[in-house]
XYZ file of C-alpha atoms in Angstrom:
488
model
C 49.146 44.043 43.050
C 48.508 40.351 42.435
C 49.688 38.012 45.168
C 52.360 35.564 43.996
C 52.211 31.869 44.821
C 55.534 30.022 44.921
C 54.002 26.549 44.889
C 54.124 24.542 41.622
C 51.072 24.400 39.377
C 51.003 20.591 39.576
C 53.061 18.326 41.803
C 54.879 15.361 40.238
C 52.772 12.977 42.338
C 49.516 14.473 41.029
C 50.685 14.235 37.418
C 51.999 10.693 37.761
C 48.687 9.531 39.204
C 46.599 11.251 36.528
C 45.007 9.571 33.542
C 42.590 10.736 30.881
C 39.597 12.351 32.565
C 41.033 12.550 36.100
C 43.400 15.546 36.348
C 42.128 18.616 38.197
C 43.923 21.935 37.959
C 43.219 24.720 40.432
C 44.755 28.087 41.201
C 46.426 30.840 39.175
C 47.666 30.109 35.643
C 49.618 33.322 35.023
C 53.231 33.563 36.165
C 55.518 36.529 36.724
C 58.129 37.689 39.201
C 59.020 34.090 40.030
C 55.551 32.906 41.080
C 52.000 32.233 39.906
C 49.707 35.233 39.935
C 45.939 35.507 39.765
C 44.402 38.628 38.194
C 42.407 40.778 40.589
C 39.273 40.658 38.429
C 38.113 37.042 38.263
C 34.655 37.776 36.852
C 35.629 36.890 33.285
C 37.050 33.418 33.907
C 36.726 31.026 30.977
C 36.605 27.215 30.996
C 39.518 25.194 29.631
C 38.465 21.807 28.272
C 40.118 18.399 28.061
C 39.752 17.446 24.357
C 39.670 13.681 24.927
C 36.699 13.850 27.326
C 35.055 17.220 26.777
C 35.085 17.926 30.512
C 36.208 21.229 32.057
C 39.844 20.904 33.094
C 40.241 24.267 34.825
C 39.219 27.923 34.748
C 41.385 30.542 33.035
C 41.259 34.136 34.288
C 42.432 36.584 31.596
C 44.870 39.331 32.517
C 43.823 42.960 32.260
C 45.808 46.210 31.954
C 47.156 46.168 35.537
C 48.403 42.601 35.323
C 49.952 43.139 31.883
C 51.826 46.174 33.209
C 53.055 44.247 36.255
C 54.277 41.357 34.134
C 56.074 43.573 31.626
C 57.783 45.627 34.347
C 58.810 42.425 36.100
C 60.343 41.178 32.831
C 62.163 44.452 32.248
C 63.724 44.369 35.718
C 64.931 40.826 35.086
C 66.237 41.816 31.635
C 68.490 44.460 33.197
C 70.214 41.708 35.190
C 70.202 38.973 32.541
C 71.555 41.188 29.750
C 74.648 42.026 31.826
C 75.593 38.380 32.174
C 78.063 36.857 29.748
C 76.856 34.524 27.024
C 78.515 31.601 28.781
C 76.754 32.456 32.048
C 73.411 32.545 30.274
C 74.234 29.261 28.533
C 74.926 27.574 31.871
C 71.453 28.479 33.166
C 69.766 27.463 29.912
C 71.477 24.082 29.896
C 70.176 23.508 33.412
C 66.663 24.316 32.144
C 67.101 21.774 29.354
C 68.258 19.183 31.885
C 65.185 19.809 34.038
C 62.921 19.432 31.011
C 64.473 16.072 30.174
C 64.132 15.036 33.812
C 60.430 15.966 33.808
C 59.630 15.021 30.221
C 57.053 12.383 31.149
C 55.192 14.804 33.422
C 55.200 17.613 30.852
C 54.115 15.281 28.055
C 51.261 13.926 30.155
C 49.892 17.400 30.912
C 50.317 18.351 27.248
C 48.218 15.356 26.193
C 45.481 16.147 28.709
C 45.317 19.809 27.688
C 45.870 19.436 23.923
C 44.539 16.007 22.905
C 47.549 14.768 20.903
C 48.949 11.283 21.459
C 51.440 10.634 24.261
C 53.959 9.374 21.690
C 53.907 12.714 19.880
C 53.853 14.791 23.057
C 56.898 13.007 24.474
C 58.782 13.622 21.238
C 57.769 17.287 21.320
C 59.138 17.727 24.849
C 62.420 16.032 23.968
C 62.726 18.322 20.949
C 62.088 21.336 23.181
C 64.985 20.378 25.449
C 67.204 20.015 22.399
C 66.103 23.462 21.200
C 67.225 25.090 24.455
C 70.529 23.212 24.300
C 71.110 24.425 20.751
C 70.549 28.091 21.546
C 72.518 27.784 24.785
C 75.420 26.711 22.583
C 75.057 29.888 20.528
C 74.820 32.245 23.515
C 78.576 32.403 24.051
C 79.350 32.946 20.360
C 77.443 36.202 19.887
C 79.944 38.930 19.124
C 80.378 42.180 17.235
C 83.032 43.159 14.717
C 86.223 45.175 14.819
C 86.632 47.417 11.756
C 89.978 49.056 11.050
C 89.675 52.567 9.590
C 92.337 54.780 7.986
C 95.211 55.844 10.147
C 95.012 54.641 13.712
C 91.212 54.886 13.890
C 88.917 51.912 14.244
C 85.261 51.173 14.848
C 83.387 48.267 16.345
C 79.889 46.878 16.376
C 77.999 45.413 19.339
C 75.310 42.731 19.397
C 72.821 44.103 21.903
C 69.588 42.521 23.183
C 66.290 44.225 22.408
C 64.801 44.067 25.891
C 61.384 42.584 26.650
C 60.164 40.369 23.812
C 56.569 39.189 23.486
C 55.728 35.677 22.334
C 52.165 34.750 21.412
C 51.686 31.034 20.886
C 49.261 28.609 19.267
C 47.381 25.666 20.769
C 48.708 22.861 18.562
C 52.248 22.721 20.042
C 51.907 24.612 23.350
C 55.169 23.649 25.062
C 57.242 23.447 21.882
C 56.290 26.902 20.610
C 56.917 28.491 24.013
C 60.431 27.042 23.973
C 61.083 27.910 20.316
C 60.283 31.552 21.032
C 61.931 31.869 24.437
C 65.205 29.981 23.870
C 66.689 32.303 21.200
C 65.366 35.376 23.015
C 66.978 34.370 26.303
C 70.230 33.268 24.643
C 70.621 36.782 23.212
C 70.064 38.429 26.603
C 66.387 39.324 26.315
C 63.447 38.726 28.640
C 60.178 37.251 27.388
C 56.511 37.704 28.137
C 54.611 34.725 26.747
C 50.880 34.497 26.094
C 49.780 30.951 25.281
C 46.493 30.129 23.617
C 43.664 30.311 26.169
C 42.762 26.758 25.133
C 46.145 25.326 26.190
C 47.490 27.336 29.133
C 49.061 24.631 31.307
C 52.487 23.467 30.124
C 53.734 27.013 29.555
C 53.381 27.589 33.302
C 55.475 24.464 33.872
C 58.124 25.935 31.553
C 58.158 29.171 33.579
C 58.667 27.148 36.763
C 61.533 25.247 35.130
C 63.299 28.409 33.946
C 62.977 29.851 37.455
C 64.294 26.670 39.059
C 67.204 26.663 36.592
C 68.308 30.062 37.862
C 67.075 32.812 35.538
C 66.359 36.125 37.291
C 62.798 36.176 38.604
C 60.577 37.701 35.928
C 62.764 36.807 32.954
C 60.150 34.451 31.500
C 56.619 35.453 32.424
C 53.325 33.874 31.381
C 50.344 36.170 30.846
C 47.075 34.323 30.237
C 44.180 35.646 28.201
C 42.625 35.996 24.783
C 42.606 38.655 22.089
C 42.140 41.595 24.457
C 45.121 40.556 26.589
C 47.211 40.034 23.455
C 46.339 43.521 22.238
C 47.343 45.045 25.591
C 50.691 43.277 25.411
C 51.379 44.346 21.813
C 50.546 47.952 22.674
C 52.713 48.093 25.798
C 55.536 50.638 25.282
C 58.120 48.473 27.092
C 57.613 45.525 24.712
C 60.405 45.763 22.136
C 59.546 42.928 19.735
C 56.615 40.620 18.976
C 56.742 37.000 17.772
C 53.392 35.466 16.840
C 52.288 31.988 15.767
C 48.686 31.531 14.679
C 46.134 32.382 12.031
C 46.546 34.858 9.183
C 43.754 37.232 10.335
C 45.171 37.454 13.868
C 48.698 37.802 12.495
C 47.606 40.807 10.464
C 46.151 42.438 13.581
C 49.354 41.776 15.531
C 51.405 43.321 12.738
C 49.114 46.356 12.562
C 49.305 47.001 16.309
C 53.084 46.478 16.383
C 53.540 48.892 13.465
C 52.073 51.698 15.569
C 55.019 51.305 17.922
C 57.466 50.548 15.084
C 58.181 47.185 16.695
C 59.789 44.361 14.714
C 57.554 41.331 14.292
C 58.026 37.676 13.433
C 54.955 35.934 12.037
C 54.479 32.186 11.561
C 51.003 31.858 10.113
C 48.866 29.372 8.217
C 49.552 27.080 5.299
C 47.997 25.009 2.536
C 51.110 23.208 1.491
C 51.547 21.092 -1.656
C 52.938 17.576 -1.460
C 53.995 16.446 -4.937
C 54.396 12.744 -5.769
C 55.978 11.884 -9.138
C 55.396 8.537 -10.826
C 59.025 7.483 -10.315
C 58.849 7.907 -6.536
C 59.142 5.010 -4.127
C 55.418 4.538 -3.560
C 55.588 3.145 -0.026
C 57.749 6.059 1.108
C 55.462 8.553 -0.629
C 52.433 7.102 1.121
C 54.197 7.333 4.474
C 55.066 10.959 3.715
C 51.474 11.785 2.790
C 50.177 10.197 6.000
C 52.762 12.048 8.098
C 52.003 15.280 6.244
C 48.255 15.082 6.889
C 47.462 13.172 10.075
C 50.269 14.202 12.447
C 48.735 15.841 15.542
C 45.220 15.164 14.203
C 46.096 17.266 11.143
C 46.470 20.345 13.362
C 49.864 21.322 11.942
C 50.358 24.541 9.982
C 52.974 23.097 7.606
C 51.047 19.908 6.736
C 51.024 18.933 3.043
C 47.265 18.841 2.639
C 47.189 19.340 -1.153
C 48.559 16.001 -2.336
C 49.374 16.139 -6.063
C 49.888 12.645 -7.520
C 51.084 12.028 -11.077
C 48.161 10.527 -12.952
C 49.857 7.253 -13.918
C 50.189 6.130 -10.286
C 47.027 7.693 -8.881
C 45.074 4.378 -8.541
C 47.914 2.609 -6.718
C 48.519 5.587 -4.457
C 44.857 5.959 -3.490
C 44.488 2.262 -2.773
C 47.506 2.205 -0.492
C 46.943 5.524 1.300
C 43.309 4.667 2.071
C 44.296 1.229 3.346
C 46.893 2.776 5.648
C 44.629 5.625 6.798
C 42.004 3.115 7.907
C 44.550 1.434 10.217
C 45.378 4.619 12.166
C 44.370 4.007 15.778
C 42.111 6.805 17.049
C 41.278 6.998 20.737
C 42.614 7.710 24.211
C 45.685 9.871 23.579
C 47.291 8.639 26.801
C 47.578 5.094 25.417
C 50.864 4.143 23.737
C 49.021 2.391 20.885
C 47.036 5.516 19.935
C 48.269 7.294 16.810
C 45.603 10.015 16.552
C 44.017 11.719 19.540
C 41.268 14.312 19.892
C 40.916 17.633 18.100
C 41.314 20.728 20.250
C 37.646 21.700 20.778
C 34.064 20.937 19.859
C 33.702 24.046 17.626
C 36.923 23.146 15.805
C 35.766 19.564 15.240
C 32.500 20.865 13.808
C 34.415 23.282 11.600
C 36.576 20.473 10.169
C 33.535 18.269 9.553
C 31.896 21.264 7.856
C 34.768 21.445 5.365
C 34.177 17.788 4.485
C 30.451 18.391 3.960
C 31.264 21.356 1.725
C 33.778 19.268 -0.219
C 31.124 16.647 -0.957
C 28.718 19.342 -2.145
C 31.412 20.639 -4.510
C 31.990 17.180 -5.998
C 34.741 15.608 -3.896
C 34.479 11.936 -2.998
C 35.198 10.665 0.511
C 37.309 7.512 0.229
C 37.550 6.961 3.971
C 36.840 8.630 7.292
C 35.624 12.173 7.713
C 33.084 11.314 10.405
C 32.855 11.835 14.166
C 34.500 8.963 16.007
C 33.219 7.664 19.349
C 35.698 5.457 21.229
C 34.478 2.413 23.162
C 35.709 3.836 26.459
C 32.691 5.544 28.098
C 34.991 8.201 29.587
C 35.743 9.387 26.042
C 32.154 9.689 24.783
C 32.277 13.487 25.018
C 35.684 13.795 23.333
C 36.390 15.614 20.081
C 37.433 12.667 17.907
C 37.051 12.053 14.178
C 38.321 9.470 11.694
C 41.144 10.445 9.291
C 39.716 11.480 5.933
C 40.984 11.069 2.357
C 39.226 13.067 -0.384
C 39.415 12.132 -4.084
C 38.006 13.823 -7.174
C 39.286 17.176 -5.955
C 39.846 20.307 -8.042
C 42.031 23.345 -7.426
C 38.996 25.636 -7.071
C 37.375 23.622 -4.259
C 37.125 25.094 -0.776
C 38.864 22.052 0.739
C 41.837 22.651 -1.573
C 42.077 26.423 -1.161
C 41.463 26.978 2.555
C 43.372 25.741 5.579
C 41.232 23.092 7.298
C 43.633 22.343 10.187
C 42.305 18.846 10.686
C 42.908 15.259 9.490
C 41.717 15.805 5.920
C 43.825 14.919 2.847
C 42.819 16.300 -0.562
C 44.286 14.290 -3.470
C 44.634 15.822 -6.945
C 46.047 14.357 -10.190
C 48.677 16.079 -12.355
C 50.449 15.294 -15.629
C 53.628 17.354 -16.042
C 56.281 18.946 -13.860
C 55.619 22.433 -15.215
C 51.894 22.076 -14.594
C 52.222 20.903 -10.985
C 54.678 23.677 -10.067
C 52.253 26.299 -11.346
C 49.323 24.723 -9.493
C 51.339 24.216 -6.300
C 52.226 27.914 -6.232
C 48.662 29.007 -6.978
C 47.826 29.775 -3.347
C 47.973 32.707 -0.968
C 50.071 30.575 1.410
C 53.694 29.459 1.199
C 54.726 27.743 4.405
C 55.978 24.342 3.244
C 56.095 21.864 0.356
C 57.167 18.301 -0.328
C 58.521 16.488 -3.388
C 58.774 12.716 -3.808
C 60.854 11.399 -6.710
C 63.859 9.170 -7.380
C 65.251 11.845 -9.734
C 67.295 14.012 -7.365
C 67.995 16.614 -10.075
C 64.255 17.003 -10.611
C 63.679 17.209 -6.838
C 66.013 20.169 -6.421
C 64.756 21.799 -9.631
C 61.162 21.637 -8.416
C 62.054 22.832 -4.912
C 63.876 25.825 -6.379
C 60.676 26.874 -8.125
C 58.272 26.302 -5.244
C 57.199 29.372 -3.297
C 57.512 27.818 0.146
C 59.653 28.438 3.203
C 60.373 24.817 4.106
C 60.756 22.187 1.377
C 60.999 18.458 2.064
C 62.476 15.921 -0.385
C 61.362 12.286 -0.063
C 60.160 12.903 3.503
C 57.700 15.192 5.249
C 57.463 16.968 8.610
C 60.975 15.962 9.639
C 62.317 19.110 11.254
C 65.403 20.105 13.212
C 66.225 22.902 15.652
C 69.355 23.833 13.680
C 67.320 25.167 10.751
C 65.087 28.224 10.362
C 61.345 27.924 9.881
C 59.078 30.376 8.110
C 57.029 31.041 5.022
C 56.283 33.040 1.909
C 53.272 35.228 1.191
C 50.446 34.987 3.746
C 52.305 32.309 5.691
C 54.366 34.946 7.427
C 57.817 36.449 7.552
C 60.570 33.854 7.372
C 63.194 32.069 5.314
C 63.574 29.061 3.018
C 65.021 25.710 3.974
C 65.276 22.283 2.390
C 65.431 18.854 4.069
């Protein structure tokens, strides 16, 4: 049995005194039964890097079969207690968790920046949104109810809304804290327990979330963090006491998760990749369209699954659009993500940076023209020389059959394509294996809704992009996962 540590992963004083390149994290990164736990076998520890500096931030020890079994059994024991509480009782605890998140938002955001590389402005907004997410689902907890059905004579029947049990969440590295909350809040509101496996590249803030849930008063073991990579994820999906799986990540991994879960006939939720179209008609407000394109491509260094990376611009306004979007892209401040003035931080890892730059090289070989950026960026600060930075890139002269237009790059790369008619652009927008999101910019509101109706995408934005809300569902069509459609 792993020994549990009841001390926090990072003290507030340590976090407050930390800056880029200074934080040191030691000790166990998994969490179950109300405390941090270190796997017995530490031989396979892996380094976790700080994207802004390239230095090793900590060592992650993946969980094996024994640890997975301990964590799941701990969650099941907590579920038996939590599921017997009323919805209002659960809501009270969840609201306390949300309060603690707001109280510690600066600390959480700081650790998120150090571990993920995104700007402090974005990270702080993410944490505030996470607190709001918990508050929203806490509000629903007390409303869950079955139905009374009157039958013939004096007979009647009723339905019950019952929790599933232990749910498994597997998260991605681009929004570590946010995704952990988005998966756990609805699960806990409905009376379930959750085992959560974050990406091995961003393990830190999920542990802080587990500590906050515990401090708020959930039964020990209700929200457990199991660290590891693909092997650990497979063990969790296979575990007979896991009742449901929710996964966010790549299409290939999502397919494997679905295949494993099918063997146990477990329901799955998949939020996968995207190559979303962003359509700009000639009657759109150009300044707003440019802002939308920038938000839809360079938010979080372009590491956002629903980004609108195929930017279709009606031919008549293509020159004006390109001039303005390039001018604005060149002003994006790249550098130390802990600085308030920074608008684009570091990509998640060296291999990922090289992969993104490889897409740009391939695009040039296939005939695309780089209008700006697309190169490694080295900040002036010597502490950041080893960081994974690049300049935001705009590609012109793109075609639908190019690799940069077909495949998800997951970096700050915008591909711009001309179009002539509404019918043409709808057909081209839908000509993809993905269907996560889409955007339409036009002053003609009837056209906007007509186009959205015909787009095969789960989330559709009108005259804005990447503005989301916890009240609405999120999911995709086709290879982008299993979800539902929404329109902003």
